[in-house]
Amino acid sequence: MQPVWLPRHGLQHLINVLRDRGHRVVGPQVADGAVVYRDLADASLLPTGWLDHQDGGVYRLHHDPRAGTFDHVVGPHSLKNYLFPARETIEAWSRTPDGWQQTTPTYEPEQLAVIGIRGCDLAALAIQDRVFMGGESIDVRYKARREKLFVVAVNCRRAAATCFCHSMGCGPAAGPGFDIALTEVGDRFAIEAATEAGEAVLADITGRVSLVPLTPDEVASVRHVPETLRETMQARVAEEGKPRPRSLDTEKIRELLFENLTHPRWAEVADRCLSCANCTLVCPTCFCSSVGEVTDLTGDEVSRERQWASCFTLEHSQMHGANARPSTASRYRQWLTHKLAGWIDQFGTSGCTGCGRCITWCPVGIDITEEVAAIRESPASSPPLSPS
Amino acid sequence: MTAPPRRASPPRPCIRTPAPEPLAFGRDAWHHHVTRIVAARDEVAGVRTYDLAFRDPDAAAGYVFAPGQFNMLYLPGIGEAAISISSDPRERAFVGHTVKAVGNVTQALERLGAGDEVVLRGPFGTAWPLEELRGRDVVIVTGGVGLASVRSAIFQIIAARGDYGRVAVLFGAKTPAGLIYTDEYDRWRAAGIEVLLTVDEADSNWTGRVGLVTALFDDLDLSPASSGLICCGPEPMMLAVVKRAGAAGIFPGDTYLSMERNMSCAARLCGLCQFGPEFVCRDGPVFPYDRIARFLEIRHL
């Protein structure tokens, strides 16, 4: 469908239409000093005029009257928080006179619409789809939620210094994978639908506010918005007194990392790493989990709670009598080599989308791009790795 | 070390923008069956074998496993543990598991007996290469409770004994009291399987070998180039066995190891069992040695 112009006040109509169609609507909002996802009833809660300053271990919001509604980039939340929640009851069991019976209620997830998803997070969504639904055994709860998800994407027109989606092939342009995409231009949004559900939403908005089609010239210039940003990101250079712009060289990165598993850099980064797991919690693709048992006092009613696990904890690799990864160096190496190398063997894609969250939310500012660059600078002479 | 051959698939691009794929129609990772313990017997101190029968006859009829695979055994309210299957794959009445009580699940299991229920998911993982090894000599090397994981392979070899050449079981335990399945060795020997035993520490009745399981290779008359080796035990033991078998002339490509890692889902979803690029639950537990050789060499991988 032809893109159309949605005036800024039309955002409220978008929210209303989504709610009227039965969606729970979630969108970015300023809370606790960050832009986070929350339930969104009112477009005035969107972070219009807010910009985020991000660097290793740094996230600061400041108000700028020139900033649009979506000129902040990514905060600590991603779609993962909704599709793969941090804690979830996956099963219930009851002890009955006839033995153990499963009493898990039928799972009916809500219809969720999320506004403000960027290219990096759409890529992360596709990656988690492969993890949870791409194999012989699948996560049926993830799949049920995924099938009811409505995505309103945003084409970025600004990048933080921590953003490196351009070098991961995941942005800044949004897509594919959205139902509707917004591109902010002046005081309005070019809005286009990519799915039937998206077109139905646009049709419903048409009944409430007039949507003017873009002229061919306007279409071309709107398409150029993320492209311009991509060129800007590629041309970024470090400047004195400013955060270093990030990029990651992915040339033969699987081979680079698996051939450097004993590189001295792992011990060096371990001296800085607190093993706090923040990077895995904010990562939109990290998928590790474990299951705990919760019982009532009699032990007859049991629920099983799946919760996020992190390779930075000892529990992750604990076996009887031995721990597979007892040192911080081994755990950091696991995280980084899995994300950038093992993932390629496992899922045919990198596990990194270049969103930069792991850099920003690391309390000591450890930078995945810097760690890879350090290894690339002085690679070890390990035997070559065969293709995945 | 030479570069190990891996799965024969074309090189994939390192990075690509993930494209949406059609949604898969996989099975629920948590699909399970309730079973009942039909027999529980002590093997040695702290090690028991549990024979589990499915409560649902359809589940029993549909359950097929291959030697080397494992089940997740779940006790509601306690937890779940990965346990290798140790019974005869042709046995339809029950599925056997020999368990050492070392963790909260296995210790709770120890308090159960005949008639008690155990929830089972499985079977999971890769199997011992018994098809590939037809027509060849087979050396089976295990330590401690590792023998449980190859016991079902021994059943299967005996059932098709003529399809294999010489077969030897090399088994080491800490002490003579730690040797499991002792009442079965005569049956294995009667089927033409050499059973060679060693202990780390003898008692006054022990007249056999003392020392590491690798020393048993000295007693073995092998055709190494036509032999396959299957091995299950602690990692340092398996590495020593691989080295000793290599010195004896067995090819790394004919050597298979069963790996162990922490595990929650056993269905490639929880991420806990990763070993380099491998998921031990799906790509293992049985790996050809040369597929994982370069990763086995890395400490704390």
XYZ file of C-alpha atoms in Angstrom:
689
model
C 0.000 0.000 0.000
C 1.065 3.549 -0.751
C 2.561 5.347 2.269
C 0.368 8.079 3.708
C 0.961 11.061 5.977
C -0.214 10.786 9.569
C -0.208 14.106 11.397
C 1.404 14.082 14.853
C -1.983 14.243 16.585
C -2.924 11.164 14.535
C -0.726 9.046 16.815
C -3.590 9.057 19.306
C -5.865 7.664 16.607
C -3.320 4.928 15.936
C -3.352 4.000 19.623
C -7.152 4.138 19.755
C -7.580 1.993 16.668
C -5.185 -0.625 18.009
C -7.026 -0.657 21.338
C -10.399 -0.844 19.620
C -9.161 -3.820 17.618
C -8.475 -5.613 20.880
C -4.763 -4.994 21.296
C -2.983 -4.162 24.487
C -0.867 -1.229 23.293
C 2.663 -0.759 24.549
C 5.020 2.061 23.610
C 8.160 3.905 24.680
C 7.848 6.257 27.640
C 10.178 8.097 29.977
C 10.244 6.384 33.360
C 12.952 5.901 35.976
C 15.345 8.031 33.957
C 15.175 5.943 30.810
C 12.969 5.325 27.801
C 11.219 2.055 28.572
C 8.220 0.197 27.191
C 5.003 0.598 29.117
C 1.282 0.312 28.480
C 0.324 3.277 26.374
C -3.135 4.820 26.408
C -2.206 8.378 25.575
C 0.100 9.594 22.811
C 1.209 12.465 25.053
C 3.126 9.885 27.104
C 5.411 9.151 24.151
C 8.916 10.582 24.681
C 8.521 13.529 22.323
C 11.423 15.928 22.768
C 13.661 13.476 24.612
C 17.110 12.430 23.456
C 19.353 9.782 24.973
C 23.083 10.160 25.415
C 24.634 6.691 25.396
C 28.187 5.492 25.853
C 29.939 2.614 27.603
C 28.261 2.417 31.015
C 26.389 5.698 30.356
C 22.721 6.435 29.663
C 21.393 9.960 30.170
C 18.199 11.561 28.940
C 17.982 15.225 28.109
C 15.198 17.324 26.736
C 15.630 18.985 23.378
C 12.730 20.942 21.911
C 13.966 20.126 18.396
C 13.766 16.376 19.012
C 10.863 14.440 17.549
C 8.797 11.679 19.118
C 11.125 8.819 18.224
C 14.562 10.467 18.129
C 15.637 8.617 21.258
C 17.064 5.249 20.199
C 16.853 2.039 22.234
C 16.448 1.840 26.002
C 16.948 -1.222 28.204
C 13.716 -2.905 27.082
C 13.066 -4.783 23.869
C 10.375 -7.080 22.486
C 12.068 -9.857 24.450
C 10.514 -8.497 27.637
C 7.068 -9.290 26.184
C 7.590 -12.358 23.989
C 10.065 -14.091 26.321
C 9.243 -12.633 29.730
C 11.834 -12.714 32.486
C 9.679 -15.030 34.559
C 6.789 -17.187 33.498
C 4.803 -20.124 34.834
C 5.062 -22.826 32.183
C 3.386 -25.758 33.919
C 1.243 -26.622 36.914
C 0.994 -30.063 38.533
C -1.331 -31.443 41.183
C -0.970 -34.579 43.247
C -4.300 -36.430 43.116
C -5.458 -39.857 44.361
C -4.812 -41.013 40.781
C -1.259 -39.723 40.779
C 0.325 -36.581 39.367
C -1.883 -34.660 36.951
C -0.874 -31.727 34.888
C -3.190 -28.812 35.640
C -1.633 -26.129 33.441
C -4.434 -23.832 32.267
C -4.874 -23.416 28.507
C -2.656 -20.542 27.487
C -4.427 -17.675 25.745
C -2.028 -14.769 25.336
C -3.301 -11.254 24.819
C -3.098 -9.491 21.469
C -0.139 -7.187 21.921
C 0.746 -4.180 19.788
C 4.140 -2.579 20.356
C 4.906 0.876 19.002
C 8.430 2.100 18.321
C 10.353 -1.004 17.280
C 13.625 -0.222 15.469
C 15.482 -2.136 12.782
C 17.815 -3.710 15.334
C 14.924 -5.004 17.416
C 13.048 -6.333 14.395
C 16.205 -8.270 13.546
C 16.303 -9.493 17.151
C 12.690 -10.608 16.818
C 13.558 -12.665 13.727
C 16.507 -14.171 15.617
C 14.393 -15.132 18.630
C 11.797 -16.587 16.240
C 14.501 -18.955 14.982
C 15.529 -19.835 18.519
C 12.066 -20.510 19.918
C 10.129 -21.662 16.845
C 12.743 -22.705 14.301
C 13.621 -26.161 15.588
C 12.038 -29.542 16.045
C 11.068 -28.658 19.599
C 9.514 -25.275 20.106
C 8.404 -22.944 22.873
C 4.641 -23.070 22.373
C 4.004 -20.096 24.646
C 6.427 -17.902 22.719
C 4.777 -19.007 19.491
C 1.291 -18.223 20.799
C 2.401 -14.714 21.787
C 4.321 -14.192 18.570
C 1.322 -14.989 16.419
C -0.708 -12.317 18.180
C 1.958 -9.612 17.982
C 1.358 -6.409 16.028
C 4.503 -4.390 15.356
C 4.583 -0.651 14.707
C 8.148 -0.035 13.617
C 10.066 3.221 13.418
C 12.764 4.124 10.946
C 15.588 5.692 12.922
C 16.836 9.095 11.885
C 19.337 9.393 14.704
C 21.886 6.941 16.159
C 23.590 6.825 19.537
C 27.370 6.388 19.638
C 26.720 2.862 20.911
C 24.588 1.951 17.876
C 26.286 -0.269 15.294
C 23.324 -1.859 13.508
C 24.758 -0.651 10.191
C 27.733 -2.982 10.538
C 25.529 -5.953 11.527
C 23.194 -5.534 8.548
C 20.248 -4.947 10.879
C 19.447 -1.255 10.452
C 18.923 1.605 10.745
C 16.079 0.984 8.267
C 13.238 -0.971 9.876
C 12.245 -4.235 8.381
C 11.196 -6.685 7.339
C 8.887 -8.032 10.002
C 6.668 -5.045 10.850
C 2.959 -4.550 10.331
C 3.214 -0.771 10.150
C 6.287 1.434 9.904
C 6.568 5.107 10.785
C 9.096 7.590 9.494
C 9.072 10.901 11.306
C 9.349 13.949 9.027
C 8.819 17.400 10.515
C 5.518 17.414 12.350
C 4.085 14.296 10.729
C 4.798 10.659 10.049
C 4.989 8.769 6.798
C 3.129 5.587 7.648
C 3.086 2.424 5.592
C 1.621 -1.020 6.090
C 3.409 -4.246 5.204
C 0.749 -6.771 6.226
C -2.986 -7.219 5.902
C -3.357 -6.496 9.604
C -1.375 -3.298 9.104
C -3.564 -2.220 6.206
C -6.680 -2.903 8.230
C -5.378 -0.640 10.980
C -4.614 2.100 8.464
C -8.086 1.745 7.005
C -9.589 2.175 10.475
C -7.479 5.301 11.071
C -8.688 6.721 7.750
C -12.166 6.876 9.204
C -10.939 9.121 12.048
C -8.310 11.381 10.529
C -7.549 12.196 6.927
C -4.484 10.387 5.624
C -2.906 12.067 2.600
C -0.900 9.814 0.282
C 2.758 10.728 -0.221
C 3.737 12.029 -3.631
C 6.340 9.901 -5.465
C 8.988 12.501 -4.598
C 7.989 12.372 -0.952
C 8.145 8.568 -0.995
C 11.679 8.728 -2.349
C 12.766 11.282 0.238
C 11.158 9.330 3.128
C 12.890 6.138 2.009
C 16.108 8.115 2.068
C 15.770 8.978 5.792
C 17.269 5.728 7.218
C 19.620 5.504 4.256
C 21.009 8.924 5.090
C 21.500 7.820 8.668
C 23.257 4.652 7.530
C 25.681 6.712 5.465
C 26.229 9.014 8.425
C 26.914 6.044 10.715
C 29.384 4.598 8.251
C 31.213 7.905 8.002
C 31.379 8.528 11.765
C 34.847 9.120 13.181
C 35.997 9.459 16.757
C 36.102 13.035 18.009
C 37.862 14.403 21.049
C 35.501 14.730 24.020
C 32.704 12.738 22.384
C 31.713 9.073 22.764
C 33.516 6.875 20.263
C 31.188 5.787 17.444
C 30.925 2.008 17.283
C 31.149 -0.428 14.434
C 31.987 -4.106 14.298
C 33.976 -5.806 11.562
C 32.182 -9.110 10.937
C 34.551 -10.437 8.277
C 35.116 -14.136 9.120
C 34.187 -13.363 12.712
C 33.190 -16.956 13.491
C 36.599 -18.174 12.448
C 38.331 -15.266 14.213
C 36.700 -16.027 17.566
C 36.785 -19.828 17.532
C 40.430 -19.707 16.502
C 41.218 -17.366 19.418
C 39.656 -19.155 22.378
C 42.923 -18.946 24.311
C 43.655 -15.316 23.419
C 45.091 -13.313 26.358
C 42.340 -10.713 25.845
C 39.810 -12.982 27.626
C 41.792 -12.750 30.863
C 42.232 -9.024 30.375
C 38.515 -8.303 29.928
C 37.775 -10.594 32.896
C 39.734 -8.175 35.094
C 37.119 -5.540 34.278
C 34.004 -7.708 33.963
C 31.871 -7.925 37.131
C 30.007 -11.002 35.850
C 26.823 -9.060 36.694
C 24.794 -10.393 33.736
C 23.419 -6.947 32.782
C 24.504 -7.452 29.161
C 22.543 -10.680 28.867
C 19.452 -9.143 30.480
C 19.294 -6.151 28.131
C 20.336 -8.138 25.053
C 17.279 -8.545 22.806
C 18.406 -11.980 21.594
C 19.876 -13.677 24.708
C 17.566 -16.637 25.327
C 19.007 -18.771 28.138
C 16.584 -19.856 30.835
C 16.182 -22.301 33.668
C 13.154 -23.753 35.402
C 12.483 -23.634 39.118
C 9.886 -25.466 41.197
C 7.386 -23.586 43.351
C 5.193 -25.631 45.670
C 2.528 -24.953 48.243
C 3.124 -26.054 51.834
C 1.748 -29.548 51.255
C 3.873 -30.120 48.160
C 0.721 -31.276 46.357
C 0.395 -28.187 44.157
C 3.407 -27.420 42.020
C 4.092 -24.705 39.496
C 7.140 -24.560 37.302
C 8.655 -21.128 36.792
C 10.851 -20.572 33.800
C 13.141 -17.586 34.275
C 15.967 -15.925 32.400
C 19.343 -17.472 33.020
C 22.682 -15.861 32.239
C 25.961 -17.439 31.178
C 27.634 -14.967 33.547
C 26.353 -16.893 36.565
C 27.956 -20.030 37.973
C 24.557 -21.760 38.067
C 24.422 -21.667 34.265
C 27.278 -24.149 33.870
C 26.994 -26.073 37.149
C 27.156 -29.853 36.928
C 27.418 -32.387 39.707
C 30.858 -32.056 41.187
C 32.186 -29.670 38.587
C 31.525 -26.332 36.958
C 32.170 -26.070 33.238
C 32.988 -22.347 33.382
C 34.303 -21.433 36.822
C 36.117 -18.228 35.823
C 34.856 -14.833 34.676
C 37.168 -15.117 31.675
C 35.500 -18.347 30.595
C 32.042 -16.908 31.125
C 32.703 -13.680 29.190
C 34.248 -15.768 26.414
C 31.144 -17.949 26.357
C 28.876 -14.932 26.013
C 30.811 -13.175 23.287
C 31.741 -16.252 21.239
C 28.205 -17.577 21.448
C 26.700 -14.265 20.394
C 29.009 -13.674 17.449
C 30.272 -17.132 16.426
C 28.407 -20.130 17.882
C 25.083 -18.534 16.947
C 26.081 -18.801 13.264
C 26.523 -22.588 13.595
C 23.340 -22.899 15.625
C 20.909 -20.604 13.852
C 22.536 -19.499 10.601
C 22.739 -15.898 11.787
C 24.707 -13.757 14.168
C 23.137 -13.326 17.586
C 24.079 -9.625 17.566
C 22.004 -6.910 15.911
C 24.204 -3.962 16.829
C 21.698 -2.361 19.202
C 24.511 -1.428 21.592
C 22.554 -2.157 24.796
C 25.277 -4.407 26.223
C 27.733 -1.520 25.942
C 25.447 1.101 27.476
C 24.182 -1.003 30.366
C 27.521 -2.541 31.319
C 28.350 -0.912 34.665
C 32.031 -0.784 33.700
C 31.490 0.042 30.031
C 32.873 -3.135 28.474
C 32.367 -2.792 24.738
C 31.732 -5.842 22.551
C 33.051 -4.014 19.469
C 36.250 -3.086 21.273
C 36.827 -6.646 22.517
C 36.441 -8.084 19.028
C 38.721 -5.397 17.585
C 41.390 -6.192 20.191
C 41.376 -9.862 19.211
C 41.373 -9.000 15.530
C 44.386 -6.774 16.067
C 46.577 -9.584 17.423
C 45.018 -12.910 16.439
C 46.563 -16.110 17.684
C 47.784 -18.750 15.267
C 45.297 -21.492 16.098
C 44.457 -24.124 13.527
C 41.892 -22.904 11.024
C 38.269 -23.693 11.674
C 36.247 -25.614 9.132
C 33.016 -24.092 7.800
C 29.925 -24.241 9.981
C 46.157 -30.981 15.494
C 44.479 -31.078 12.117
C 41.254 -29.281 11.387
C 38.401 -31.619 12.234
C 35.814 -32.262 9.562
C 32.375 -31.154 10.616
C 28.889 -31.538 9.304
C 29.001 -31.517 5.540
C 27.062 -28.330 4.880
C 28.136 -25.430 2.689
C 29.678 -22.431 4.428
C 27.063 -19.977 5.560
C 27.570 -16.244 5.415
C 28.717 -14.935 8.753
C 26.248 -12.146 9.061
C 23.048 -11.578 7.267
C 19.960 -9.656 8.045
C 17.657 -12.266 9.474
C 14.700 -12.689 7.199
C 11.334 -13.761 8.517
C 10.838 -17.459 8.023
C 7.614 -19.409 7.900
C 6.721 -20.405 11.416
C 7.721 -23.945 12.202
C 5.355 -26.585 13.453
C 7.595 -28.169 16.023
C 6.452 -30.160 18.999
C 6.074 -28.754 22.483
C 9.464 -28.916 24.180
C 7.787 -29.781 27.493
C 5.746 -32.693 26.203
C 5.969 -35.402 28.862
C 4.662 -38.768 30.027
C 3.838 -39.888 33.545
C 5.515 -43.193 34.392
C 5.475 -45.533 37.367
C 8.486 -47.238 38.894
C 7.918 -50.943 38.289
C 11.249 -52.038 39.765
C 14.010 -50.286 41.663
C 17.154 -52.191 42.562
C 20.459 -51.229 44.108
C 23.442 -51.687 41.837
C 26.125 -50.543 44.267
C 26.030 -48.119 47.190
C 24.442 -44.879 45.990
C 23.571 -46.218 42.535
C 20.127 -47.600 41.730
C 18.375 -48.734 38.575
C 14.778 -47.655 38.046
C 12.563 -49.375 35.509
C 9.803 -46.975 34.475
C 6.537 -48.002 32.808
C 4.291 -45.474 31.072
C 0.925 -44.778 32.678
C -0.574 -44.175 29.233
C -0.468 -47.256 26.955
C -0.324 -45.043 23.856
C 2.760 -43.338 25.214
C 4.332 -46.731 25.850
C 3.543 -47.850 22.314
C 4.953 -44.676 20.792
C 8.147 -44.556 22.812
C 11.254 -45.662 20.933
C 14.834 -44.808 21.844
C 18.286 -45.595 20.520
C 21.217 -46.563 22.792
C 23.090 -43.443 23.913
C 19.998 -41.229 24.158
C 18.718 -39.823 27.437
C 15.487 -38.847 29.175
C 14.630 -35.956 31.432
C 13.224 -37.387 34.668
C 10.995 -34.963 36.553
C 9.763 -35.134 40.121
C 7.100 -32.422 40.583
C 8.195 -29.970 43.245
C 11.771 -31.270 43.216
C 13.112 -30.746 39.716
C 14.295 -32.416 36.589
C 17.516 -34.226 35.653
C 18.999 -35.638 32.454
C 19.522 -39.394 32.823
C 20.838 -41.736 30.133
C 18.726 -44.740 29.229
C 20.335 -48.003 30.250
C 17.805 -50.686 29.342
C 17.449 -52.910 26.289
C 15.946 -50.875 23.430
C 13.795 -53.888 22.471
C 12.251 -54.010 25.957
C 8.688 -52.692 25.597
C 7.475 -53.095 29.189
C 9.717 -50.476 30.782
C 12.537 -47.982 30.245
C 15.514 -48.383 32.574
C 17.715 -45.702 34.131
C 20.716 -46.303 36.349
C 21.145 -43.289 38.578
C 23.835 -42.145 40.958
C 22.368 -40.069 43.795
C 24.408 -36.881 43.587
C 21.967 -33.986 43.163
C 18.592 -32.952 44.582
C 16.581 -34.803 41.930
C 18.618 -38.007 42.014
C 18.644 -37.998 45.822
C 14.865 -37.561 45.901
C 14.565 -40.364 43.366
C 16.518 -42.575 45.757
C 13.705 -42.184 48.307
C 11.134 -43.540 45.819
C 10.276 -47.148 45.164
C 8.044 -49.422 43.145
C 4.668 -47.820 42.455
C 5.891 -44.238 42.762
C 5.525 -41.885 39.829
C 8.206 -40.194 37.773
C 7.457 -37.779 34.929
C 9.493 -38.467 31.833
C 10.354 -36.398 28.769
C 12.344 -37.892 25.939
C 14.143 -39.525 24.381
C 16.634 -36.780 23.548
C 19.953 -36.501 21.805
C 22.197 -38.481 19.521
C 22.852 -42.214 19.756
C 25.905 -44.450 19.732
C 26.856 -45.205 16.090
C 25.861 -48.860 16.190
C 24.796 -48.876 12.528
C 28.084 -47.343 11.377
C 30.056 -49.855 13.433
C 28.477 -52.960 11.894
C 31.111 -55.307 10.565
C 33.808 -53.770 12.724
C 35.486 -54.367 16.065
C 34.007 -52.294 18.883
C 35.855 -51.084 21.955
C 33.616 -49.736 24.714
C 35.418 -47.774 27.408
C 33.643 -46.435 30.458
C 34.274 -45.324 33.978
C 32.003 -45.527 37.031
C 28.326 -44.955 36.328
C 29.257 -44.163 32.700
C 28.660 -47.851 31.997
C 24.928 -47.118 32.316
C 24.959 -45.059 29.123
C 26.502 -47.918 27.077
C 24.558 -50.783 28.649
C 21.712 -50.400 26.156
C 24.315 -50.426 23.351
C 25.655 -53.727 24.749
C 22.122 -55.166 24.682
C 21.769 -54.110 21.070
C 25.164 -55.521 20.052
C 24.355 -58.860 21.688
C 21.033 -58.952 19.830
C 22.932 -58.657 16.540
C 26.198 -60.156 17.714
C 27.077 -61.617 14.306
C 27.044 -58.134 12.764
C 30.073 -57.034 14.785
C 33.643 -58.254 14.978
C 35.453 -58.453 18.259
C 33.750 -56.488 21.035
C 35.452 -55.485 24.265
C 34.156 -53.603 27.297
C 36.860 -51.810 29.247
C 35.430 -50.686 32.555
C 37.080 -48.924 35.439
C 35.723 -48.078 38.874
C 37.246 -46.438 41.926
C 36.939 -49.617 44.007
C 35.636 -53.163 43.417
C 32.507 -52.114 45.343
C 31.869 -49.502 42.647
C 31.601 -51.969 39.762
C 28.019 -51.871 38.497
C 26.128 -54.592 36.608
C 28.517 -57.304 37.928
C 25.795 -59.961 37.576
C 25.638 -59.258 33.848
C 29.296 -59.696 32.902
C 28.923 -63.494 32.505
C 26.059 -62.977 30.079
C 28.129 -60.478 28.089
C 31.097 -62.856 28.045
C 28.850 -65.744 26.954
C 27.841 -63.567 23.995
C 31.484 -63.280 23.014
C 32.190 -59.881 24.537
C 35.501 -59.416 26.323
C 34.947 -57.718 29.673
C 38.111 -56.156 31.101
C 37.942 -54.567 34.528
C 40.196 -52.350 36.557
C 39.903 -50.446 39.832
C 41.812 -47.464 41.154
C 41.999 -48.969 44.602
C 41.799 -52.726 45.307
C 40.434 -54.490 48.375
C 41.712 -57.774 49.798
C 39.479 -59.877 47.533
C 40.433 -58.149 44.282
C 42.688 -60.183 42.037
C 42.189 -58.140 38.892
C 43.956 -55.125 37.496
C 44.626 -51.978 39.459
C 45.061 -48.684 37.641
C 43.438 -46.420 35.112
C 41.052 -47.724 32.488
C 43.573 -46.707 29.809
C 45.917 -49.438 31.059
C 43.366 -52.042 29.918
C 44.347 -51.253 26.318
C 47.537 -53.230 27.095
C 45.403 -56.358 27.492
C 43.583 -55.804 24.246
C 44.315 -57.594 21.009
C 42.903 -55.152 18.496
C 42.655 -54.506 14.803
C 42.832 -50.803 15.469
C 42.294 -49.613 11.904
C 38.970 -51.425 11.737
C 37.870 -50.650 15.292
C 35.380 -48.124 16.556
C 35.596 -46.749 20.060
C 32.694 -45.580 22.200
C 33.496 -43.933 25.492
C 31.527 -42.485 28.385
C 32.978 -41.118 31.578
C 34.329 -37.947 33.160
C 35.945 -35.603 30.625
C 39.567 -36.050 31.805
C 39.111 -39.823 31.616
C 37.671 -39.593 28.099
C 40.550 -37.396 26.960
C 43.055 -39.904 28.343
C 41.183 -42.718 26.587
C 41.170 -40.862 23.263
C 44.911 -40.348 23.563
C 45.581 -43.977 24.471
C 43.257 -45.275 21.735
C 44.964 -42.990 19.221
C 48.339 -44.403 20.250
C 46.886 -47.875 19.747
C 45.956 -46.887 16.199
C 42.213 -46.219 16.459
C 41.286 -43.302 14.205
C 39.900 -40.148 15.858
C 37.056 -40.283 13.333
C 36.070 -43.705 14.687
C 35.981 -42.478 18.270
C 32.709 -41.403 19.924
C 32.303 -39.658 23.269
C 29.238 -38.947 25.410
C 29.380 -35.429 26.841
C 27.681 -33.985 29.889
C 26.612 -30.400 30.539
C 24.055 -28.616 32.698
C 20.634 -28.813 31.102
C 17.122 -27.505 31.746
C 14.976 -28.142 28.655
C 16.910 -30.810 26.677
C 15.246 -29.330 23.580
C 17.779 -26.746 22.377
C 15.819 -23.879 23.929
C 17.333 -23.160 27.341
C 20.925 -22.559 26.221
C 22.497 -24.116 29.309
C 24.163 -27.132 27.689
C 26.253 -25.266 25.157
C 29.709 -26.574 24.410
C 31.374 -24.355 21.818
C 28.845 -24.168 18.973
C 27.158 -27.414 20.045
C 24.050 -27.998 22.098
C 24.891 -31.142 24.059
C 21.169 -31.989 24.319
C 20.579 -32.018 20.570
C 23.964 -32.296 18.807
C 25.103 -34.713 21.540
C 25.380 -36.235 24.024
C 27.206 -38.625 21.660
C 29.714 -36.775 19.483
C 32.270 -38.068 17.017
C 35.510 -37.076 18.694
C 36.860 -35.183 15.705
C 33.800 -32.945 15.626
C 34.533 -31.580 19.111
C 38.276 -32.209 19.396
C 39.314 -28.582 19.085
C 36.816 -27.531 21.758
C 37.719 -30.332 24.158
C 41.227 -28.937 24.248
C 40.035 -25.584 25.588
C 39.924 -25.312 29.349
C 36.602 -24.127 30.821
C 34.842 -23.837 27.503
